[in-house]
Coordinates of C-alpha atoms in Angstrom, one line a residue:
Chain A
X1 CA 127.3 83.5 89.4
X2 CA 130.6 85.3 88.8
X3 CA 130.8 89.0 89.1
X4 CA 133.9 91.0 88.3
X5 CA 133.7 94.8 89.0
X6 CA 136.3 97.3 88.0
X7 CA 139.3 95.0 88.5
X8 CA 142.6 96.7 88.1
X9 CA 145.9 94.9 88.5
X10 CA 149.4 96.3 88.4
X11 CA 152.6 94.3 88.3
X12 CA 155.0 97.0 89.5
X13 CA 154.5 99.7 86.8
X14 CA 153.0 97.3 84.3
X15 CA 149.2 97.4 84.0
X16 CA 148.1 93.8 83.6
X17 CA 144.3 94.5 83.9
X18 CA 142.8 97.9 83.3
X19 CA 139.3 98.3 84.8
X20 CA 137.8 95.0 83.8
X21 CA 134.1 94.3 84.6
X22 CA 131.8 91.5 83.5
X23 CA 129.4 89.0 84.9
X24 CA 128.9 85.3 84.1
X25 CA 125.5 83.8 84.6
X26 CA 124.7 80.4 85.9
X27 CA 125.2 77.6 83.4
X28 CA 127.1 79.7 80.9
X29 CA 130.3 78.6 79.2
X30 CA 132.3 81.8 78.7
X31 CA 135.5 82.0 76.7
X32 CA 138.3 84.4 77.4
X33 CA 139.9 85.2 74.1
X34 CA 143.1 87.1 73.7
X35 CA 146.7 86.9 72.6
X36 CA 149.4 85.7 74.9
X37 CA 150.1 88.3 77.6
X38 CA 146.7 90.0 77.3
X39 CA 145.8 89.4 80.9
X40 CA 143.7 86.2 80.6
X41 CA 145.7 84.2 83.2
X42 CA 145.9 87.2 85.5
X43 CA 142.1 87.6 85.4
X44 CA 141.6 83.9 86.2
X45 CA 144.1 83.9 88.9
X46 CA 142.3 86.8 90.5
X47 CA 138.9 85.1 90.3
X48 CA 140.4 82.0 92.0
X49 CA 142.1 83.9 94.7
X50 CA 145.6 83.0 93.7
X51 CA 146.4 86.6 93.0
X52 CA 144.9 89.7 94.5
X53 CA 143.7 92.6 92.4
X54 CA 145.1 96.1 93.0
X55 CA 141.6 97.4 93.2
X56 CA 138.1 96.1 92.3
X57 CA 135.8 93.3 93.6
X58 CA 135.3 89.8 92.5
X59 CA 132.5 87.6 93.8
X60 CA 131.7 84.0 93.1
X61 CA 128.1 82.7 93.9
X62 CA 127.6 86.0 95.7
X63 CA 130.6 85.5 97.9
X64 CA 133.4 88.1 97.9
X65 CA 136.6 86.3 97.1
X66 CA 138.7 88.6 99.3
X67 CA 136.5 88.7 102.3
X68 CA 135.5 85.0 102.5
X69 CA 138.3 83.3 100.5
X70 CA 137.7 79.8 101.9
X71 CA 134.0 79.9 101.2
X72 CA 134.6 81.2 97.6
X73 CA 137.4 78.8 96.9
X74 CA 135.2 75.8 97.9
X75 CA 132.9 76.7 95.0
X76 CA 135.6 76.9 92.3
X77 CA 137.4 74.2 90.4
X78 CA 140.5 75.6 88.8
X79 CA 142.8 74.1 86.1
X80 CA 145.8 76.5 85.9
X81 CA 147.8 76.9 82.7
X82 CA 150.2 74.3 84.0
X83 CA 148.3 71.5 85.8
X84 CA 149.4 71.5 89.4
X85 CA 150.4 67.8 89.6
X86 CA 152.8 66.1 91.9
X87 CA 154.9 63.8 89.8
X88 CA 155.7 61.4 92.6
X89 CA 152.0 60.5 93.4
X90 CA 149.7 58.1 91.6
X91 CA 146.5 59.6 90.2
X92 CA 144.4 58.1 92.9
X93 CA 146.7 59.3 95.7
X94 CA 146.7 62.7 94.2
X95 CA 142.9 62.9 93.9
X96 CA 142.5 61.7 97.5
X97 CA 144.9 64.5 98.6
X98 CA 142.9 67.1 96.7
X99 CA 139.7 65.7 98.2
X100 CA 141.2 66.2 101.7
X101 CA 142.6 69.6 100.7
X102 CA 139.2 70.8 99.5
X103 CA 137.5 69.5 102.6
X104 CA 134.9 67.6 100.6
X105 CA 132.0 66.0 102.3
X106 CA 130.8 63.8 99.4
X107 CA 131.2 60.0 99.6
X108 CA 135.0 59.7 98.9
X109 CA 135.1 56.4 96.9
X110 CA 132.0 57.0 94.8
X111 CA 132.8 60.6 94.1
X112 CA 136.4 59.9 92.9
X113 CA 135.2 56.9 90.8
X114 CA 132.6 59.2 89.2
X115 CA 134.9 62.0 88.3
X116 CA 137.5 59.5 87.0
X117 CA 134.9 58.1 84.7
X118 CA 133.8 61.6 83.6
X119 CA 137.3 62.5 82.4
X120 CA 138.1 58.9 81.2
X121 CA 141.1 58.6 83.5
X122 CA 140.0 55.5 85.4
X123 CA 142.4 53.2 83.5
X124 CA 145.5 55.2 84.7
X125 CA 144.4 55.7 88.3
X126 CA 147.2 53.6 89.7
X127 CA 150.0 55.1 87.6
X128 CA 152.5 57.7 88.7
X129 CA 151.6 61.1 87.4
X130 CA 155.2 61.6 86.3
X131 CA 154.9 58.7 83.9
X132 CA 151.7 59.9 82.2
X133 CA 151.5 61.5 78.7
X134 CA 150.8 65.2 78.3
X135 CA 147.2 64.5 77.3
X136 CA 146.5 62.3 80.3
X137 CA 148.1 64.9 82.7
X138 CA 145.8 67.5 81.3
X139 CA 142.9 65.3 82.0
X140 CA 144.0 64.5 85.5
X141 CA 144.3 68.3 85.9
X142 CA 140.6 68.6 84.9
X143 CA 139.7 65.7 87.2
X144 CA 141.4 67.6 90.0
X145 CA 139.2 70.7 89.2
X146 CA 136.1 68.5 89.4
X147 CA 136.9 67.2 92.9
X148 CA 134.1 68.3 95.2
X149 CA 131.8 69.1 92.3
X150 CA 132.1 72.9 92.5
X151 CA 129.5 74.9 90.7
X152 CA 132.1 77.1 88.9
X153 CA 134.9 75.7 86.8
X154 CA 137.8 77.7 85.5
X155 CA 140.2 76.3 82.8
X156 CA 143.2 78.2 81.8
X157 CA 144.2 77.2 78.2
X158 CA 143.0 73.6 78.6
X159 CA 144.0 72.4 75.1
X160 CA 147.5 73.9 74.7
X161 CA 150.0 71.3 73.7
X162 CA 147.5 68.5 72.9
X163 CA 147.2 66.7 69.7
X164 CA 144.1 67.3 67.5
X165 CA 142.2 64.2 68.7
X166 CA 142.8 65.1 72.4
X167 CA 141.8 68.7 71.7
X168 CA 138.4 67.5 70.4
X169 CA 138.0 65.2 73.4
X170 CA 138.8 67.9 75.9
X171 CA 136.4 70.3 74.1
X172 CA 133.6 67.7 74.2
X173 CA 134.3 67.2 77.9
X174 CA 134.1 70.9 78.7
X175 CA 130.9 71.2 76.6
X176 CA 129.4 68.4 78.7
X177 CA 130.6 70.0 82.0
X178 CA 128.9 73.2 80.9
X179 CA 125.5 71.4 81.2
X180 CA 125.8 71.3 85.0
X181 CA 128.5 73.9 85.8
X182 CA 129.3 77.5 85.0
X183 CA 132.5 77.4 83.0
X184 CA 135.1 80.0 82.1
X185 CA 137.9 79.0 79.8
X186 CA 140.7 80.9 78.2
X187 CA 142.3 80.4 74.9
X188 CA 143.9 82.2 72.0
X189 CA 142.3 80.0 69.4
X190 CA 139.2 81.6 67.8
X191 CA 137.6 78.3 66.6
X192 CA 137.9 76.9 70.1
X193 CA 135.6 79.5 71.7
X194 CA 133.3 79.3 68.7
X195 CA 132.9 75.6 69.1
X196 CA 132.6 75.5 72.9
X197 CA 131.4 78.8 74.4
X198 CA 128.1 80.6 74.7
X199 CA 129.7 83.9 75.2
X200 CA 133.0 85.4 74.3
X201 CA 135.0 88.0 76.2
X202 CA 137.8 89.4 74.2
X203 CA 140.7 90.9 76.2
X204 CA 143.6 92.8 74.8
X205 CA 146.4 94.6 76.7
X206 CA 144.5 94.2 79.9
X207 CA 141.3 95.8 78.7
X208 CA 138.0 94.0 77.9
X209 CA 137.3 95.0 74.3
X210 CA 134.3 92.8 73.5
X211 CA 131.6 91.0 75.5
X212 CA 129.4 89.3 73.0
X213 CA 127.3 86.1 72.4
X214 CA 129.3 83.7 70.3
X215 CA 126.7 83.8 67.5
X216 CA 127.0 87.6 67.3
X217 CA 130.8 87.4 67.1
X218 CA 130.5 84.8 64.4
X219 CA 128.2 87.1 62.4
X220 CA 130.5 90.0 62.9
X221 CA 133.4 88.0 61.9
X222 CA 131.5 86.6 58.9
X223 CA 130.2 90.0 57.8
X224 CA 133.1 90.7 55.4
X225 CA 133.5 87.5 53.7
X226 CA 136.6 86.9 51.7
X227 CA 137.0 84.1 49.2
X228 CA 139.9 82.5 47.6
X229 CA 139.0 81.6 44.0
X230 CA 141.0 79.6 41.5
X231 CA 140.0 80.5 38.0
X232 CA 141.1 79.0 34.7
X233 CA 141.4 82.1 32.4
X234 CA 143.6 85.0 31.5
X235 CA 144.9 86.6 34.7
X236 CA 144.5 90.2 33.9
X237 CA 141.0 89.9 32.3
X238 CA 139.7 87.8 35.1
X239 CA 140.9 90.3 37.7
X240 CA 139.4 93.2 35.8
X241 CA 136.0 91.5 35.5
X242 CA 136.0 90.4 39.2
X243 CA 136.7 94.0 40.3
X244 CA 133.9 95.2 38.1
X245 CA 131.4 92.8 39.6
X246 CA 128.7 94.4 41.8
X247 CA 129.0 93.4 45.5
X248 CA 132.8 92.9 45.2
X249 CA 134.6 95.3 47.5
X250 CA 138.0 94.4 46.1
X251 CA 139.9 91.6 44.4
X252 CA 143.6 90.8 44.3
X253 CA 145.7 88.5 42.3
X254 CA 147.5 86.5 44.9
X255 CA 150.2 85.5 42.4
X256 CA 149.6 81.8 43.3
X257 CA 148.3 79.3 40.9
X258 CA 149.2 76.2 38.9
X259 CA 148.3 74.6 35.5
X260 CA 144.6 74.6 36.7
X261 CA 144.4 78.4 36.9
X262 CA 145.3 81.5 38.9
X263 CA 144.2 82.2 42.5
X264 CA 142.4 85.5 43.4
X265 CA 141.4 86.8 46.7
X266 CA 137.9 88.4 46.5
X267 CA 136.4 90.4 49.3
X268 CA 132.7 90.9 49.3
X269 CA 130.8 93.9 50.5
X270 CA 129.3 93.7 54.0
X271 CA 126.2 91.4 54.0
X272 CA 126.4 90.4 50.3
X273 CA 126.8 86.9 49.1
X274 CA 128.9 87.3 46.1
X275 CA 129.3 83.7 45.2
X276 CA 126.4 83.3 42.8
X277 CA 127.0 86.5 40.7
X278 CA 130.7 85.5 40.6
X279 CA 129.9 82.0 39.4
X280 CA 127.4 83.3 36.7
X281 CA 129.8 86.0 35.5
X282 CA 132.8 83.6 35.2
X283 CA 130.7 80.9 33.6
X284 CA 129.3 83.3 31.0
X285 CA 132.9 84.3 30.1
X286 CA 133.9 80.7 29.8
X287 CA 136.4 80.9 32.6
X288 CA 135.6 77.9 34.9
X289 CA 136.0 78.1 38.7
X290 CA 138.4 75.3 39.7
X291 CA 138.3 76.1 43.4
X292 CA 136.3 78.3 45.7
X293 CA 137.2 78.5 49.4
X294 CA 135.7 80.9 51.9
X295 CA 138.6 82.3 54.0
X296 CA 137.8 82.4 57.7
X297 CA 138.9 85.4 59.6
X298 CA 141.9 84.7 61.7
X299 CA 142.1 85.8 65.3
X300 CA 144.5 88.6 64.3
X301 CA 142.0 89.9 61.8
X302 CA 139.2 89.7 64.4
X303 CA 141.4 91.6 66.8
X304 CA 142.2 94.3 64.3
X305 CA 138.6 94.7 63.5
X306 CA 137.4 94.8 67.1
X307 CA 140.2 96.9 68.4
X308 CA 139.6 99.3 65.5
X309 CA 135.9 99.6 66.4
X310 CA 136.9 100.0 70.1
X311 CA 139.3 102.8 69.3
X312 CA 136.8 104.6 67.2
X313 CA 134.3 104.3 70.0
X314 CA 136.8 105.6 72.5
X315 CA 137.8 108.4 70.1
X316 CA 134.3 109.6 69.6
X317 CA 133.8 109.6 73.4
X318 CA 137.1 111.5 73.7
X319 CA 135.9 114.2 71.3
X320 CA 132.7 114.7 73.3
X321 CA 134.9 115.0 76.4
X322 CA 137.2 117.6 75.0
X323 CA 134.2 119.5 73.7
X324 CA 132.9 119.7 77.3
X325 CA 136.3 120.8 78.5
X326 CA 136.3 123.5 75.9
X327 CA 133.2 125.1 77.3
X328 CA 134.7 125.5 80.8
Chain B
X1 CA 146.6 71.3 107.3
X2 CA 146.5 67.6 108.0
X3 CA 146.1 66.8 104.2
X4 CA 149.3 68.8 103.5
X5 CA 151.1 67.3 106.5
X6 CA 150.3 63.8 105.3
X7 CA 151.2 64.5 101.7
X8 CA 154.5 66.1 102.6
X9 CA 155.4 63.2 104.9
X10 CA 154.6 60.7 102.3
X11 CA 156.5 62.6 99.6
X12 CA 159.6 62.5 101.8
X13 CA 159.5 58.7 101.5
X14 CA 158.2 58.3 98.0
X15 CA 161.2 60.4 96.8
X16 CA 164.8 59.5 97.9
X17 CA 165.1 62.6 100.0
X18 CA 163.6 61.2 103.3
X19 CA 165.7 58.0 103.1
X20 CA 168.9 59.9 102.2
X21 CA 168.3 62.3 105.1
X22 CA 167.7 59.5 107.6
X23 CA 170.7 57.5 106.4
X24 CA 173.1 60.4 106.5
X25 CA 171.7 61.5 109.8
X26 CA 172.1 58.1 111.4
X27 CA 175.6 57.6 109.9
X28 CA 176.8 61.0 111.0
X29 CA 175.3 60.7 114.4
X30 CA 176.6 57.2 114.9
X31 CA 180.1 58.3 113.9
X32 CA 180.1 61.3 116.1
X33 CA 178.7 59.4 119.0
X34 CA 181.4 56.8 118.7
X35 CA 184.1 59.4 118.6
X36 CA 182.9 61.8 121.2
X37 CA 181.4 59.5 123.9
X38 CA 182.3 55.9 123.4
X39 CA 186.0 56.4 122.4
X40 CA 186.6 59.1 125.0
X41 CA 185.1 56.7 127.6
X42 CA 182.6 59.2 128.9
X43 CA 178.8 59.1 129.4
X44 CA 178.5 62.8 128.9
X45 CA 176.7 63.4 125.6
X46 CA 177.0 67.2 125.6
X47 CA 180.0 67.3 123.3
X48 CA 178.3 64.8 121.0
X49 CA 175.2 67.1 121.0
X50 CA 177.3 70.2 120.2
X51 CA 178.9 68.5 117.2
X52 CA 175.5 67.2 116.1
X53 CA 174.1 70.8 116.1
X54 CA 176.9 71.8 113.7
X55 CA 175.8 68.8 111.6
X56 CA 172.3 70.1 111.6
X57 CA 173.5 73.2 109.9
X58 CA 174.3 71.1 106.8
X59 CA 171.6 68.4 107.1
X60 CA 168.4 70.2 108.0
X61 CA 168.5 72.7 105.0
X62 CA 168.3 69.6 102.8
X63 CA 165.1 68.5 104.5
X64 CA 163.4 71.9 104.1
X65 CA 164.9 73.2 100.8
X66 CA 162.0 71.9 98.6
X67 CA 159.1 72.7 100.9
X68 CA 158.1 75.9 99.1
X69 CA 160.6 76.4 96.3
X70 CA 159.6 73.2 94.5
X71 CA 155.9 74.0 94.7
X72 CA 156.6 77.4 93.1
X73 CA 158.9 75.9 90.5
X74 CA 156.3 73.2 89.4
X75 CA 153.4 75.7 89.9
X76 CA 151.7 73.3 92.3
X77 CA 151.4 76.2 94.7
X78 CA 148.4 77.2 92.6
X79 CA 146.5 74.2 93.8
X80 CA 147.3 74.9 97.5
X81 CA 146.6 78.6 97.3
X82 CA 143.3 78.2 95.5
X83 CA 142.1 75.6 97.9
X84 CA 140.1 76.4 101.0
X85 CA 143.2 76.2 103.3
X86 CA 144.9 79.1 105.0
X87 CA 148.5 80.0 104.2
X88 CA 149.2 79.4 107.9
X89 CA 147.8 75.9 107.5
X90 CA 150.1 75.3 104.5
X91 CA 153.2 76.5 106.4
X92 CA 152.4 74.6 109.5
X93 CA 151.6 71.4 107.6
X94 CA 155.0 71.5 105.8
X95 CA 156.8 72.5 109.0
X96 CA 155.3 69.7 111.0
X97 CA 156.1 67.1 108.4
X98 CA 159.8 68.1 108.2
X99 CA 159.8 68.2 112.0
X100 CA 158.4 64.7 112.1
X101 CA 161.1 63.3 109.8
X102 CA 163.8 65.0 111.9
X103 CA 162.3 64.0 115.2
X104 CA 162.0 60.4 114.0
X105 CA 165.7 60.3 113.1
X106 CA 166.6 61.9 116.5
X107 CA 164.5 59.4 118.3
X108 CA 166.3 56.6 116.6
X109 CA 169.7 58.1 117.6
X110 CA 168.5 58.1 121.2
X111 CA 169.1 54.3 121.0
X112 CA 172.8 55.0 121.2
X113 CA 172.4 55.7 124.9
X114 CA 171.7 52.0 125.5
X115 CA 175.3 50.8 124.9
X116 CA 176.5 53.9 126.8
X117 CA 174.7 52.7 129.9
X118 CA 176.4 49.3 129.6
X119 CA 180.0 50.2 128.8
X120 CA 180.5 53.6 130.3
X121 CA 178.7 52.9 133.5
X122 CA 181.7 51.6 135.3
X123 CA 183.6 54.8 135.9
X124 CA 181.0 57.4 135.0
X125 CA 177.3 56.5 135.3
X126 CA 174.8 57.9 132.8
X127 CA 173.1 61.0 134.1
X128 CA 169.5 60.8 133.0
X129 CA 168.7 64.5 133.3
X130 CA 171.8 65.6 131.4
X131 CA 171.3 63.1 128.6
X132 CA 167.6 63.9 128.2
X133 CA 168.5 67.6 128.3
X134 CA 171.0 67.3 125.5
X135 CA 168.6 65.4 123.3
X136 CA 165.7 67.7 124.1
X137 CA 167.9 70.8 123.3
X138 CA 168.9 69.1 120.0
X139 CA 165.3 68.7 119.2
X140 CA 164.5 72.4 120.0
X141 CA 167.5 73.7 118.0
X142 CA 166.6 71.4 115.0
X143 CA 163.1 72.8 115.2
X144 CA 164.4 76.4 115.0
X145 CA 166.6 75.4 112.0
X146 CA 163.7 73.8 110.2
X147 CA 161.7 77.0 110.7
X148 CA 164.5 79.1 109.2
X149 CA 164.8 76.6 106.3
X150 CA 161.1 76.9 105.5
X151 CA 161.3 80.6 105.6
X152 CA 164.2 80.7 103.1
X153 CA 162.4 78.2 100.9
X154 CA 159.6 80.7 100.4
X155 CA 162.0 83.2 99.1
X156 CA 163.2 81.4 96.0
X157 CA 162.1 79.0 93.3
X158 CA 165.4 77.0 93.4
X159 CA 165.7 74.3 96.0
X160 CA 169.5 74.5 95.8
X161 CA 169.5 78.2 96.4
X162 CA 167.2 77.6 99.4
X163 CA 169.5 75.0 100.8
X164 CA 172.6 77.1 100.4
X165 CA 170.9 80.2 101.7
X166 CA 169.6 78.4 104.8
X167 CA 173.1 77.0 105.5
X168 CA 174.6 80.4 105.3
X169 CA 172.1 81.8 107.8
X170 CA 172.4 78.8 110.1
X171 CA 176.2 79.1 110.1
X172 CA 175.8 82.7 111.2
X173 CA 173.4 81.9 113.9
X174 CA 175.4 79.0 115.3
X175 CA 178.7 80.8 115.4
X176 CA 177.4 84.1 116.7
X177 CA 178.5 83.2 120.2
X178 CA 182.1 82.6 118.9
X179 CA 182.7 86.0 117.4
X180 CA 180.2 88.1 119.3
X181 CA 182.8 89.1 122.0
X182 CA 185.0 90.7 119.3
X183 CA 182.3 93.3 118.4
X184 CA 182.7 96.6 120.2
X185 CA 179.2 98.0 119.7
X186 CA 177.0 97.0 122.6
X187 CA 173.8 97.4 120.5
X188 CA 175.1 95.1 117.7
X189 CA 176.2 92.6 120.2
X190 CA 172.8 92.5 121.9
X191 CA 170.9 92.1 118.6
X192 CA 173.3 89.4 117.4
X193 CA 172.9 87.5 120.7
X194 CA 169.2 87.2 120.1
X195 CA 170.0 85.0 117.2
X196 CA 172.6 82.9 119.1
X197 CA 170.7 79.7 119.1
X198 CA 173.8 77.9 120.3
X199 CA 174.4 79.9 123.5
X200 CA 171.1 78.8 125.1
X201 CA 172.1 75.1 124.9
X202 CA 174.4 75.2 128.0
X203 CA 171.8 74.8 130.7
X204 CA 170.2 71.8 129.1
X205 CA 173.6 70.1 128.9
X206 CA 173.9 70.5 132.7
X207 CA 170.6 68.8 133.1
X208 CA 168.7 72.0 134.0
X209 CA 165.3 72.6 132.5
X210 CA 165.8 76.1 131.3
X211 CA 162.3 77.5 130.8
X212 CA 163.4 80.8 129.3
X213 CA 165.4 78.9 126.7
X214 CA 162.4 76.8 125.8
X215 CA 160.3 80.0 125.3
X216 CA 163.2 81.4 123.3
X217 CA 163.3 78.4 120.9
X218 CA 159.6 78.3 120.5
X219 CA 159.3 82.0 119.8
X220 CA 162.3 81.8 117.4
X221 CA 160.4 79.1 115.5
X222 CA 157.2 81.1 115.5
X223 CA 158.8 84.2 114.2
X224 CA 160.4 82.4 111.2
X225 CA 157.1 80.5 110.4
X226 CA 155.3 83.8 110.6
X227 CA 157.7 85.3 108.2
X228 CA 157.2 82.4 105.8
X229 CA 153.4 83.0 106.0
X230 CA 153.9 86.7 105.2
X231 CA 156.2 86.1 102.3
X232 CA 153.8 83.6 100.7
X233 CA 150.9 86.0 101.3
X234 CA 152.8 88.9 99.9
X235 CA 153.4 87.2 96.6
X236 CA 149.7 87.5 95.8
X237 CA 149.9 91.3 96.1
X238 CA 153.1 92.0 94.1

């Protein structure tokens, strides 16, 4: 559905994208994950034809974006980072304008009524966009992307600046859209891609460092589980026993704690569920567990992990290369 | 293109800009008309037209300042440039809508000729060809100024900077004929005279249909609109 081959983009001397290639299949919801400034927006702007790549090809539904821009653009619905809304228009006027702009051929009234109901914006359709709240503006932006029912939808950070309830609503909306559309969305929130996307592309400093199914990433992320345990017992003894426990890679005294007990951070070996032995051991010593919380990996930790692996991979390739050079 | 034309035209009149422009245009033209024709007791509108063209230097940049700079500032250009519309279509749509607002105001000010026919007729009858020529030339020069304004608007994200920049360029273009004679270099003089929008006004004021001037004004407009297209296109590659 979307094919990106060896895309490179320079802004002056700055490399924004460095040889990025990937494909997105029909009906997939793909998440672009990366810190701010990683090149997510640049990649999306190139797919939609707003920016041009320095080199490389992008095709949407088999149509080259550079060669046949109009045909490609007709097949893409795009919500940029900042929704492109005209404040002085009402929602209905705006959607009618977008309808004309995209040269739609669907029945105007029925189509606009339909997408208004999909995004639940029908009740504000006669209000000026300038007077809408942030959440509604975001939804009007998504409605705009839906005009013409394009097969490919691209959302650049669709949930930034929304309150938690709105974030859940927008995520559900995108998940529903994914049933009939191919969706790419970008975010810097790990849980967002985990809850919405089928596949995750991780991008850092302009390079694609991971292209995995969401389930695989979750497993990778979950492989080294860390727990935060609050134990009622003598600090030093508890720490010593925790460290001695088989399956525990390391344990730290976090220094936190209250009258209930002290809080320890326990990291388990890869693939080992350390909770049972930990419970049994502490119970046998008579030190009750007051709290046990699995600590999810933060995006930063995922990044460190994946970039480390990536660098190791590159380093090993580099060694082979220099070996080859040596023979010459 | 028509979608952009319609939206732009509507936005002139859903924001105060269009009304303010029309009001100031009509007030200024009414005042100048009263002073330069009615009070001087002449039916010749050429001095009125000349003054109006100086007025355009200040007025028309206000009409065009937002065309592209505002879109860039509010990032709405992302919608236009990711829609199946050519950049030429976007530029033309915006140009034609600004031209329509201007032409509408100009057409309204043509009504001033009616009292002229009644009161000035006694000693100097209205010359139809001359009067038409003057208004037609005003339209052509306004068209050129709008094209320049749209070009400058593509260069910046600030409407105010666009307006001031356009004014500066237009002041240069409309005063070239005044200081051009003082320049010694023949080459510089020739190049500057290409931009002397004002100099080609004379024939129209005599009631002569100057075809070469018409071609000049149309190509002048085309060049600046083309530059606007190129600047907008180039942004994608930078």
